[in-house]
PDB file of C-alpha atoms and ligand atoms in Angstrom:
ATOM      1  CA  MET A  78       0.148   0.040  -0.085  1.00 70.00           C
ATOM      2  CA  ASN A  79       2.924   2.451  -1.174  1.00 80.00           C
ATOM      3  CA  GLY A  80       3.468   3.195   3.333  1.00 89.00           C
ATOM      4  CA  LEU A  81      -0.406   4.133   3.418  1.00 94.00           C
ATOM      5  CA  LEU A  82      -2.407   3.298   6.236  1.00 96.00           C
ATOM      6  CA  LEU A  83      -5.450   2.169   3.548  1.00 97.00           C
ATOM      7  CA  ASP A  84      -5.443   0.697   0.436  1.00 97.00           C
ATOM      8  CA  VAL A  85      -6.577   4.129  -1.434  1.00 98.00           C
ATOM      9  CA  ASP A  86      -6.327   2.243  -4.724  1.00 97.00           C
ATOM     10  CA  PHE A  87      -9.262  -0.087  -3.724  1.00 98.00           C
ATOM     11  CA  TYR A  88     -10.607   2.649  -2.085  1.00 98.00           C
ATOM     12  CA  ARG A  89     -10.995   5.130  -5.994  1.00 98.00           C
ATOM     13  CA  GLU A  90     -11.806   1.820  -7.309  1.00 98.00           C
ATOM     14  CA  HIS A  91     -14.262  -0.530  -4.894  1.00 98.00           C
ATOM     15  CA  GLY A  92     -15.903   2.608  -3.183  1.00 98.00           C
ATOM     16  CA  TYR A  93     -15.034   1.232   0.313  1.00 98.00           C
ATOM     17  CA  VAL A  94     -12.202   0.600   2.638  1.00 98.00           C
ATOM     18  CA  VAL A  95     -12.019  -1.884   5.287  1.00 98.00           C
ATOM     19  CA  SER A  96      -9.466  -1.008   8.056  1.00 98.00           C
ATOM     20  CA  ARG A  97      -8.945  -4.038  10.443  1.00 98.00           C
ATOM     21  CA  GLY A  98      -7.225  -3.644  14.082  1.00 98.00           C
ATOM     22  CA  VAL A  99      -7.607   0.157  14.314  1.00 98.00           C
ATOM     23  CA  PHE A 100      -8.961   0.120  17.893  1.00 98.00           C
ATOM     24  CA  ALA A 101      -7.707  -2.490  19.991  1.00 98.00           C
ATOM     25  CA  GLN A 102      -9.586  -4.975  21.822  1.00 98.00           C
ATOM     26  CA  ASP A 103      -8.806  -3.571  25.489  1.00 98.00           C
ATOM     27  CA  GLU A 104     -10.575  -0.205  23.667  1.00 98.00           C
ATOM     28  CA  VAL A 105     -13.008  -2.112  22.149  1.00 98.00           C
ATOM     29  CA  ALA A 106     -14.478  -3.024  25.306  1.00 98.00           C
ATOM     30  CA  ILE A 107     -14.074   0.161  26.975  1.00 98.00           C
ATOM     31  CA  MET A 108     -16.499   1.293  23.703  1.00 98.00           C
ATOM     32  CA  GLN A 109     -18.588  -1.723  24.759  1.00 98.00           C
ATOM     33  CA  ARG A 110     -19.474  -0.326  28.277  1.00 98.00           C
ATOM     34  CA  GLU A 111     -19.749   3.584  27.072  1.00 98.00           C
ATOM     35  CA  VAL A 112     -22.005   2.796  24.519  1.00 98.00           C
ATOM     36  CA  GLU A 113     -24.282   0.225  27.111  1.00 98.00           C
ATOM     37  CA  ALA A 114     -24.446   3.111  29.780  1.00 98.00           C
ATOM     38  CA  LEU A 115     -25.029   6.148  26.655  1.00 97.00           C
ATOM     39  CA  LEU A 116     -28.260   4.085  26.219  1.00 97.00           C
ATOM     40  CA  GLN A 117     -28.990   2.918  29.752  1.00 97.00           C
ATOM     41  CA  ARG A 118     -29.034   6.918  30.376  1.00 97.00           C
ATOM     42  CA  ALA A 119     -31.455   7.234  27.615  1.00 96.00           C
ATOM     43  CA  GLU A 120     -33.954   5.026  28.356  1.00 95.00           C
ATOM     44  CA  ASP A 121     -33.701   6.558  32.096  1.00 95.00           C
ATOM     45  CA  ALA A 122     -34.402   9.311  30.668  1.00 95.00           C
ATOM     46  CA  GLY A 123     -37.435   7.614  28.419  1.00 92.00           C
ATOM     47  CA  ARG A 124     -34.791   9.065  25.193  1.00 90.00           C
ATOM     48  CA  LYS A 125     -37.257   7.958  22.191  1.00 86.00           C
ATOM     49  CA  MET A 126     -34.188   6.182  19.738  1.00 87.00           C
ATOM     50  CA  GLU A 127     -36.606   4.559  17.742  1.00 87.00           C
ATOM     51  CA  ALA A 128     -35.287   5.149  14.174  1.00 87.00           C
ATOM     52  CA  THR A 129     -36.716   2.467  11.893  1.00 86.00           C
ATOM     53  CA  TRP A 130     -36.308   2.796   7.713  1.00 78.00           C
ATOM     54  CA  ARG A 131     -40.115   3.469   7.614  1.00 67.00           C
ATOM     55  CA  GLY A 132     -41.211   1.510   3.752  1.00 61.00           C
ATOM     56  CA  GLY A 133     -38.172   0.278   1.328  1.00 55.00           C
ATOM     57  CA  TRP A 134     -37.359  -3.362   2.388  1.00 52.00           C
ATOM     58  CA  ARG A 135     -38.707  -3.485   5.769  1.00 48.00           C
ATOM     59  CA  GLU A 136     -41.970  -4.905   5.587  1.00 49.00           C
ATOM     60  CA  ALA A 137     -40.373  -7.531   2.533  1.00 47.00           C
ATOM     61  CA  ALA A 138     -37.240  -7.727   4.787  1.00 51.00           C
ATOM     62  CA  THR A 139     -39.015  -8.786   8.202  1.00 52.00           C
ATOM     63  CA  ALA A 140     -42.240 -10.320   9.417  1.00 57.00           C
ATOM     64  CA  VAL A 141     -41.330  -9.147  13.037  1.00 69.00           C
ATOM     65  CA  GLN A 142     -41.601  -5.741  14.150  1.00 84.00           C
ATOM     66  CA  THR A 143     -37.664  -4.516  13.835  1.00 89.00           C
ATOM     67  CA  ARG A 144     -35.806  -1.405  16.079  1.00 91.00           C
ATOM     68  CA  VAL A 145     -33.087   0.581  15.555  1.00 94.00           C
ATOM     69  CA  ASP A 146     -31.588   2.877  18.112  1.00 96.00           C
ATOM     70  CA  SER A 147     -30.064   5.445  16.959  1.00 96.00           C
ATOM     71  CA  ILE A 148     -28.428   8.954  19.199  1.00 97.00           C
ATOM     72  CA  HIS A 149     -26.779  11.906  17.040  1.00 96.00           C
ATOM     73  CA  ASN A 150     -23.895  13.323  18.386  1.00 97.00           C
ATOM     74  CA  ILE A 151     -22.126  11.097  20.788  1.00 97.00           C
ATOM     75  CA  GLN A 152     -19.398  13.560  21.690  1.00 97.00           C
ATOM     76  CA  ASN A 153     -22.721  15.211  23.078  1.00 97.00           C
ATOM     77  CA  HIS A 154     -22.438  12.341  25.423  1.00 97.00           C
ATOM     78  CA  SER A 155     -19.200  10.538  26.388  1.00 98.00           C
ATOM     79  CA  ALA A 156     -15.391  11.901  26.789  1.00 98.00           C
ATOM     80  CA  TRP A 157     -14.495   8.648  25.272  1.00 98.00           C
ATOM     81  CA  PHE A 158     -15.311   9.390  22.423  1.00 98.00           C
ATOM     82  CA  THR A 159     -14.779  12.744  22.022  1.00 98.00           C
ATOM     83  CA  ARG A 160     -11.374  11.472  22.038  1.00 98.00           C
ATOM     84  CA  MET A 161     -11.990   8.969  19.260  1.00 98.00           C
ATOM     85  CA  LEU A 162     -12.844  11.466  16.489  1.00 98.00           C
ATOM     86  CA  VAL A 163      -9.869  12.847  17.015  1.00 98.00           C
ATOM     87  CA  ASP A 164      -7.629   9.636  17.538  1.00 98.00           C
ATOM     88  CA  PRO A 165      -4.733   9.533  14.816  1.00 98.00           C
ATOM     89  CA  ARG A 166      -5.429   5.721  13.670  1.00 98.00           C
ATOM     90  CA  LEU A 167      -9.144   7.815  12.618  1.00 98.00           C
ATOM     91  CA  VAL A 168      -8.444  10.573  11.032  1.00 98.00           C
ATOM     92  CA  ASP A 169      -5.149   9.697   9.478  1.00 98.00           C
ATOM     93  CA  ARG A 170      -6.944   6.897   7.302  1.00 98.00           C
ATOM     94  CA  ALA A 171      -9.767   9.847   7.158  1.00 98.00           C
ATOM     95  CA  ALA A 172      -6.537  12.495   6.153  1.00 98.00           C
ATOM     96  CA  GLU A 173      -6.017   9.470   2.884  1.00 98.00           C
ATOM     97  CA  LEU A 174      -9.731   9.786   1.619  1.00 98.00           C
ATOM     98  CA  ILE A 175      -9.768  13.459   1.425  1.00 98.00           C
ATOM     99  CA  GLY A 176      -6.704  15.221   2.396  1.00 98.00           C
ATOM    100  CA  PRO A 177      -5.134  16.639   5.357  1.00 98.00           C
ATOM    101  CA  ASP A 178      -7.195  19.267   6.687  1.00 98.00           C
ATOM    102  CA  VAL A 179     -10.271  16.743   8.412  1.00 98.00           C
ATOM    103  CA  GLN A 180     -14.083  18.300   9.641  1.00 98.00           C
ATOM    104  CA  LEU A 181     -16.838  17.048  11.516  1.00 98.00           C
ATOM    105  CA  HIS A 182     -20.192  16.711   9.351  1.00 98.00           C
ATOM    106  CA  HIS A 183     -22.142  14.663  12.289  1.00 98.00           C
ATOM    107  CA  THR A 184     -21.557  10.693  14.808  1.00 98.00           C
ATOM    108  CA  LYS A 185     -24.097   8.906  15.416  1.00 97.00           C
ATOM    109  CA  LEU A 186     -24.557   5.455  17.579  1.00 98.00           C
ATOM    110  CA  HIS A 187     -26.107   2.751  16.105  1.00 98.00           C
ATOM    111  CA  ASN A 188     -27.769  -0.055  18.615  1.00 98.00           C
ATOM    112  CA  LYS A 189     -29.615  -2.967  16.571  1.00 97.00           C
ATOM    113  CA  PRO A 190     -30.697  -4.946  19.270  1.00 97.00           C
ATOM    114  CA  PRO A 191     -30.693  -9.104  19.234  1.00 96.00           C
ATOM    115  CA  SER A 192     -32.742 -10.651  17.379  1.00 93.00           C
ATOM    116  CA  VAL A 193     -35.164  -6.977  16.271  1.00 92.00           C
ATOM    117  CA  GLY A 194     -32.273  -5.452  14.562  1.00 93.00           C
ATOM    118  CA  SER A 195     -34.070  -2.882  11.552  1.00 91.00           C
ATOM    119  CA  PRO A 196     -31.755  -3.010   7.773  1.00 90.00           C
ATOM    120  CA  PHE A 197     -31.421  -0.484   6.714  1.00 89.00           C
ATOM    121  CA  PRO A 198     -32.422  -0.395   2.634  1.00 87.00           C
ATOM    122  CA  MET A 199     -30.163   0.551   0.071  1.00 91.00           C
ATOM    123  CA  HIS A 200     -29.054   3.845  -0.295  1.00 93.00           C
ATOM    124  CA  GLN A 201     -26.597   7.075  -0.102  1.00 95.00           C
ATOM    125  CA  ASP A 202     -25.716   9.530   1.602  1.00 96.00           C
ATOM    126  CA  TYR A 203     -25.549  12.258  -0.924  1.00 95.00           C
ATOM    127  CA  PRO A 204     -29.413  12.729  -0.897  1.00 93.00           C
ATOM    128  CA  TYR A 205     -28.688  14.074   3.475  1.00 92.00           C
ATOM    129  CA  PHE A 206     -26.705  16.338   3.013  1.00 95.00           C
ATOM    130  CA  PRO A 207     -25.320  16.935  -0.491  1.00 95.00           C
ATOM    131  CA  HIS A 208     -21.783  19.339  -0.861  1.00 97.00           C
ATOM    132  CA  GLU A 209     -20.238  20.858  -3.633  1.00 97.00           C
ATOM    133  CA  GLY A 210     -16.964  18.408  -3.900  1.00 97.00           C
ATOM    134  CA  ASP A 211     -18.714  15.313  -2.689  1.00 97.00           C
ATOM    135  CA  SER A 212     -15.651  14.707  -0.361  1.00 98.00           C
ATOM    136  CA  MET A 213     -17.652  13.669   2.419  1.00 98.00           C
ATOM    137  CA  ILE A 214     -16.771  10.170   3.722  1.00 98.00           C
ATOM    138  CA  ALA A 215     -18.487   7.932   6.682  1.00 98.00           C
ATOM    139  CA  ALA A 216     -16.524   6.082   8.943  1.00 98.00           C
ATOM    140  CA  ILE A 217     -18.545   3.084  10.985  1.00 98.00           C
ATOM    141  CA  VAL A 218     -15.934   2.432  13.507  1.00 98.00           C
ATOM    142  CA  HIS A 219     -17.708  -1.689  14.609  1.00 98.00           C
ATOM    143  CA  ILE A 220     -18.328  -1.892  18.131  1.00 98.00           C
ATOM    144  CA  ASP A 221     -19.377  -5.671  17.995  1.00 98.00           C
ATOM    145  CA  ASP A 222     -18.205  -8.297  15.613  1.00 98.00           C
ATOM    146  CA  SER A 223     -21.231  -8.120  12.362  1.00 98.00           C
ATOM    147  CA  THR A 224     -21.665 -11.005  10.557  1.00 98.00           C
ATOM    148  CA  VAL A 225     -24.911 -10.793   8.049  1.00 97.00           C
ATOM    149  CA  GLU A 226     -26.194 -12.827  11.085  1.00 97.00           C
ATOM    150  CA  ASN A 227     -26.375  -9.687  13.031  1.00 98.00           C
ATOM    151  CA  GLY A 228     -26.822  -7.043  10.827  1.00 96.00           C
ATOM    152  CA  CYS A 229     -23.789  -6.062   8.860  1.00 98.00           C
ATOM    153  CA  LEU A 230     -23.111  -3.056   6.332  1.00 98.00           C
ATOM    154  CA  CYS A 231     -24.036  -4.132   2.769  1.00 97.00           C
ATOM    155  CA  VAL A 232     -22.406  -1.890  -0.485  1.00 98.00           C
ATOM    156  CA  VAL A 233     -22.160  -2.002  -3.700  1.00 97.00           C
ATOM    157  CA  PRO A 234     -19.128  -1.919  -5.518  1.00 97.00           C
ATOM    158  CA  GLY A 235     -18.627   0.837  -7.445  1.00 97.00           C
ATOM    159  CA  SER A 236     -21.728   2.186  -7.181  1.00 97.00           C
ATOM    160  CA  HIS A 237     -20.362   5.860  -5.820  1.00 98.00           C
ATOM    161  CA  LYS A 238     -19.003   5.839 -10.015  1.00 97.00           C
ATOM    162  CA  LEU A 239     -22.572   6.286 -10.261  1.00 96.00           C
ATOM    163  CA  GLY A 240     -22.538   9.844  -9.190  1.00 95.00           C
ATOM    164  CA  PRO A 241     -26.094  10.900  -7.148  1.00 93.00           C
ATOM    165  CA  ILE A 242     -28.500   8.931  -7.804  1.00 91.00           C
ATOM    166  CA  ASP A 243     -32.770   9.687  -7.763  1.00 83.00           C
ATOM    167  CA  HIS A 244     -34.060   9.142  -4.724  1.00 80.00           C
ATOM    168  CA  ALA A 245     -37.128  10.019  -4.796  1.00 66.00           C
ATOM    169  CA  HIS A 246     -39.066   7.731  -3.397  1.00 61.00           C
ATOM    170  CA  GLU A 247     -42.458   7.705  -1.363  1.00 57.00           C
ATOM    171  CA  GLY A 248     -40.760  11.070  -0.104  1.00 59.00           C
ATOM    172  CA  SER A 249     -37.802   9.358   1.991  1.00 68.00           C
ATOM    173  CA  PHE A 250     -34.907   8.565   0.537  1.00 77.00           C
ATOM    174  CA  PHE A 251     -34.161   5.374  -0.060  1.00 82.00           C
ATOM    175  CA  LEU A 252     -33.890   3.485  -3.066  1.00 87.00           C
ATOM    176  CA  PRO A 253     -36.402   1.556  -4.802  1.00 81.00           C
ATOM    177  CA  LEU A 254     -36.073  -2.532  -3.938  1.00 77.00           C
ATOM    178  CA  ASP A 255     -36.900  -3.374  -7.349  1.00 80.00           C
ATOM    179  CA  ASP A 256     -33.506  -1.384  -8.496  1.00 85.00           C
ATOM    180  CA  TRP A 257     -31.661  -2.323  -6.007  1.00 85.00           C
ATOM    181  CA  PRO A 258     -31.875  -5.577  -4.445  1.00 79.00           C
ATOM    182  CA  LEU A 259     -29.896  -7.085  -1.835  1.00 74.00           C
ATOM    183  CA  ASP A 260     -27.981  -9.008  -3.872  1.00 75.00           C
ATOM    184  CA  ARG A 261     -26.366  -6.048  -5.979  1.00 84.00           C
ATOM    185  CA  ALA A 262     -24.637  -6.123  -2.772  1.00 95.00           C
ATOM    186  CA  ILE A 263     -22.405  -7.806  -1.141  1.00 97.00           C
ATOM    187  CA  ALA A 264     -21.643  -8.202   2.620  1.00 98.00           C
ATOM    188  CA  VAL A 265     -18.893  -5.994   4.987  1.00 98.00           C
ATOM    189  CA  GLU A 266     -18.599  -8.350   7.578  1.00 98.00           C
ATOM    190  CA  ALA A 267     -15.718  -6.353  10.091  1.00 98.00           C
ATOM    191  CA  GLN A 268     -14.880  -7.656  13.618  1.00 98.00           C
ATOM    192  CA  ALA A 269     -15.001  -5.343  16.423  1.00 98.00           C
ATOM    193  CA  GLY A 270     -12.120  -2.435  16.801  1.00 98.00           C
ATOM    194  CA  ASP A 271     -12.534  -2.762  12.448  1.00 98.00           C
ATOM    195  CA  VAL A 272     -13.272   0.724  10.570  1.00 98.00           C
ATOM    196  CA  LEU A 273     -15.343   0.402   6.917  1.00 98.00           C
ATOM    197  CA  PHE A 274     -14.997   4.046   5.053  1.00 98.00           C
ATOM    198  CA  PHE A 275     -17.114   4.617   1.865  1.00 98.00           C
ATOM    199  CA  GLY A 276     -18.055   7.490   0.554  1.00 98.00           C
ATOM    200  CA  TYR A 277     -20.930   9.495   0.503  1.00 98.00           C
ATOM    201  CA  CYS A 278     -22.798   8.476  -3.269  1.00 98.00           C
ATOM    202  CA  MET A 279     -21.697   4.967  -2.421  1.00 98.00           C
ATOM    203  CA  VAL A 280     -25.232   2.545  -2.195  1.00 97.00           C
ATOM    204  CA  HIS A 281     -24.799   0.730   0.676  1.00 96.00           C
ATOM    205  CA  GLY A 282     -27.383  -0.142   3.263  1.00 94.00           C
ATOM    206  CA  SER A 283     -27.374  -3.114   5.932  1.00 94.00           C
ATOM    207  CA  TYR A 284     -29.049  -6.406   6.983  1.00 92.00           C
ATOM    208  CA  VAL A 285     -31.952  -7.604   9.934  1.00 92.00           C
ATOM    209  CA  ASN A 286     -30.495  -8.503  12.600  1.00 96.00           C
ATOM    210  CA  ARG A 287     -31.679 -12.479  13.992  1.00 94.00           C
ATOM    211  CA  SER A 288     -28.910 -12.772  15.632  1.00 97.00           C
ATOM    212  CA  ASN A 289     -29.109 -13.610  19.731  1.00 97.00           C
ATOM    213  CA  ARG A 290     -26.657 -10.412  19.619  1.00 98.00           C
ATOM    214  CA  PRO A 291     -26.457  -6.457  19.927  1.00 98.00           C
ATOM    215  CA  ARG A 292     -24.732  -4.954  16.512  1.00 98.00           C
ATOM    216  CA  ARG A 293     -23.456  -1.338  17.910  1.00 98.00           C
ATOM    217  CA  ILE A 294     -21.917   0.652  15.797  1.00 98.00           C
ATOM    218  CA  VAL A 295     -20.645   4.832  15.716  1.00 98.00           C
ATOM    219  CA  LEU A 296     -20.470   7.174  12.559  1.00 98.00           C
ATOM    220  CA  VAL A 297     -18.502   9.241  11.711  1.00 98.00           C
ATOM    221  CA  GLN A 298     -19.434  11.833   8.640  1.00 98.00           C
ATOM    222  CA  MET A 299     -15.917  13.637   7.741  1.00 98.00           C
ATOM    223  CA  ARG A 300     -15.485  16.350   5.530  1.00 98.00           C
ATOM    224  CA  SER A 301     -12.467  18.150   4.078  1.00 98.00           C
ATOM    225  CA  PRO A 302     -13.746  21.710   5.342  1.00 97.00           C
ATOM    226  CA  THR A 303     -13.063  23.637   1.885  1.00 96.00           C
ATOM    227  CA  ASP A 304     -16.358  21.757   0.554  1.00 96.00           C
ATOM    228  CA  ARG A 305     -19.644  23.730   0.958  1.00 94.00           C
ATOM    229  CA  PRO A 306     -23.335  22.450   1.771  1.00 95.00           C
ATOM    230  CA  LEU A 307     -25.574  22.933  -0.926  1.00 95.00           C
ATOM    231  CA  ASN A 308     -28.351  23.140   0.942  1.00 92.00           C
ATOM    232  CA  GLU A 309     -28.613  24.273   5.221  1.00 88.00           C
ATOM    233  CA  ALA A 310     -30.164  20.313   5.347  1.00 87.00           C
ATOM    234  CA  HIS A 311     -29.149  18.340   8.472  1.00 87.00           C
ATOM    235  CA  ARG A 312     -27.255  20.280  10.529  1.00 90.00           C
ATOM    236  CA  SER A 313     -25.871  19.331  13.968  1.00 91.00           C
ATOM    237  CA  PRO A 314     -23.657  20.708  17.335  1.00 86.00           C
ATOM    238  CA  GLY A 315     -19.909  19.879  16.255  1.00 93.00           C
ATOM    239  CA  GLN A 316     -19.983  20.207  12.372  1.00 97.00           C
ATOM    240  CA  GLY A 317     -17.567  22.095  11.061  1.00 96.00           C
ATOM    241  CA  THR A 318     -15.071  21.427  13.649  1.00 97.00           C
ATOM    242  CA  MET A 319     -11.351  20.209  12.934  1.00 98.00           C
ATOM    243  CA  LEU A 320     -10.310  16.529  13.618  1.00 98.00           C
ATOM    244  CA  ARG A 321      -6.908  17.486  12.017  1.00 98.00           C
ATOM    245  CA  GLY A 322      -5.651  19.783  10.461  1.00 98.00           C
ATOM    246  CA  PHE A 323      -6.213  23.090  10.458  1.00 97.00           C
ATOM    247  CA  ASN A 324      -9.155  25.420   8.236  1.00 96.00           C
ATOM    248  CA  PRO A 325      -7.919  27.015   5.456  1.00 95.00           C
ATOM    249  CA  ASP A 326     -11.576  28.799   4.080  1.00 89.00           C
ATOM    250  CA  ALA A 327     -10.614  31.742   6.300  1.00 88.00           C
ATOM    251  CA  SER A 328     -14.380  32.914   5.560  1.00 85.00           C
ATOM    252  CA  GLN A 329     -15.147  31.125   8.567  1.00 78.00           C
ATOM    253  CA  LEU A 330     -13.340  32.676  10.875  1.00 82.00           C
TER     254      LEU A 330
HETATM  255  O1  LIG B 681     -26.881   1.116  10.889  1.00 64.87           O
HETATM  256  C1  LIG B 681     -26.356   0.682   9.774  1.00 64.87           C
HETATM  257  O2  LIG B 681     -26.651  -0.354   9.666  1.00 64.87           O
HETATM  258  C2  LIG B 681     -26.383   1.699   8.444  1.00 64.87           C
HETATM  259  C3  LIG B 681     -25.981   3.072   9.178  1.00 64.87           C
HETATM  260  C4  LIG B 681     -26.255   3.895   7.455  1.00 64.87           C
HETATM  261  O3  LIG B 681     -26.600   3.592   6.964  1.00 64.87           O
HETATM  262  C5  LIG B 681     -26.594   4.940   7.586  1.00 64.87           C
HETATM  263  O4  LIG B 681     -27.286   6.512   8.156  1.00 64.87           O
HETATM  264  O5  LIG B 681     -26.523   5.934   6.383  1.00 64.87           O
END
């Protein structure tokens, strides 16, 4: 990989790359404890976390009532994850994909509980937060070992080359199952501590959690600080925080 941390050629060709063992097992154990405590606090506070996407392949994929818990801005709730956001093992890899200066867009925790963890329909992230320069990438930090059985991510290799695809479908941003069936995608199975990177034009989704164990991830969206949003959608606290390098755009001072 020419001294790089990631296989950048693979990423450019296929639109995604998995980096194995970015976080060590003792750190994974801390992440799991942090996430469990956070989910418990949210439940105790009666906070609504359910974030299953309605329509799409939810009904087709499972007869049972599925559920996924989502908590945005995890750095507002756990200092461990704040530190993770600037950890060189994460942001140095991101820099290989988008350039030396890396800016936070947003974060979220997804918890797919055992047996009933919701799938995510196929989609690109682009329509949620389009930008001029298409620098936006997701880093999926795996908190649990993730397989097809417990609802791992899946991607359509090469789909990033299509650019933005029309997502207009029943008023929601996902792709029709007829056009984007799951068998067009490949499962990205990962171990806890692995990080999956992909750009926001990558078509992706994830499977139902039918297993007896949870599938938890922390998703970090990052961009180049010089990449401008095309609309006002998806603003969140901490957006614009520099995670690596500096912000060369003096107009933001
Ligand atoms: O949590 C998952 O399985 C998928 C999340 C996802 O694709 C998204 O939030 O865009």
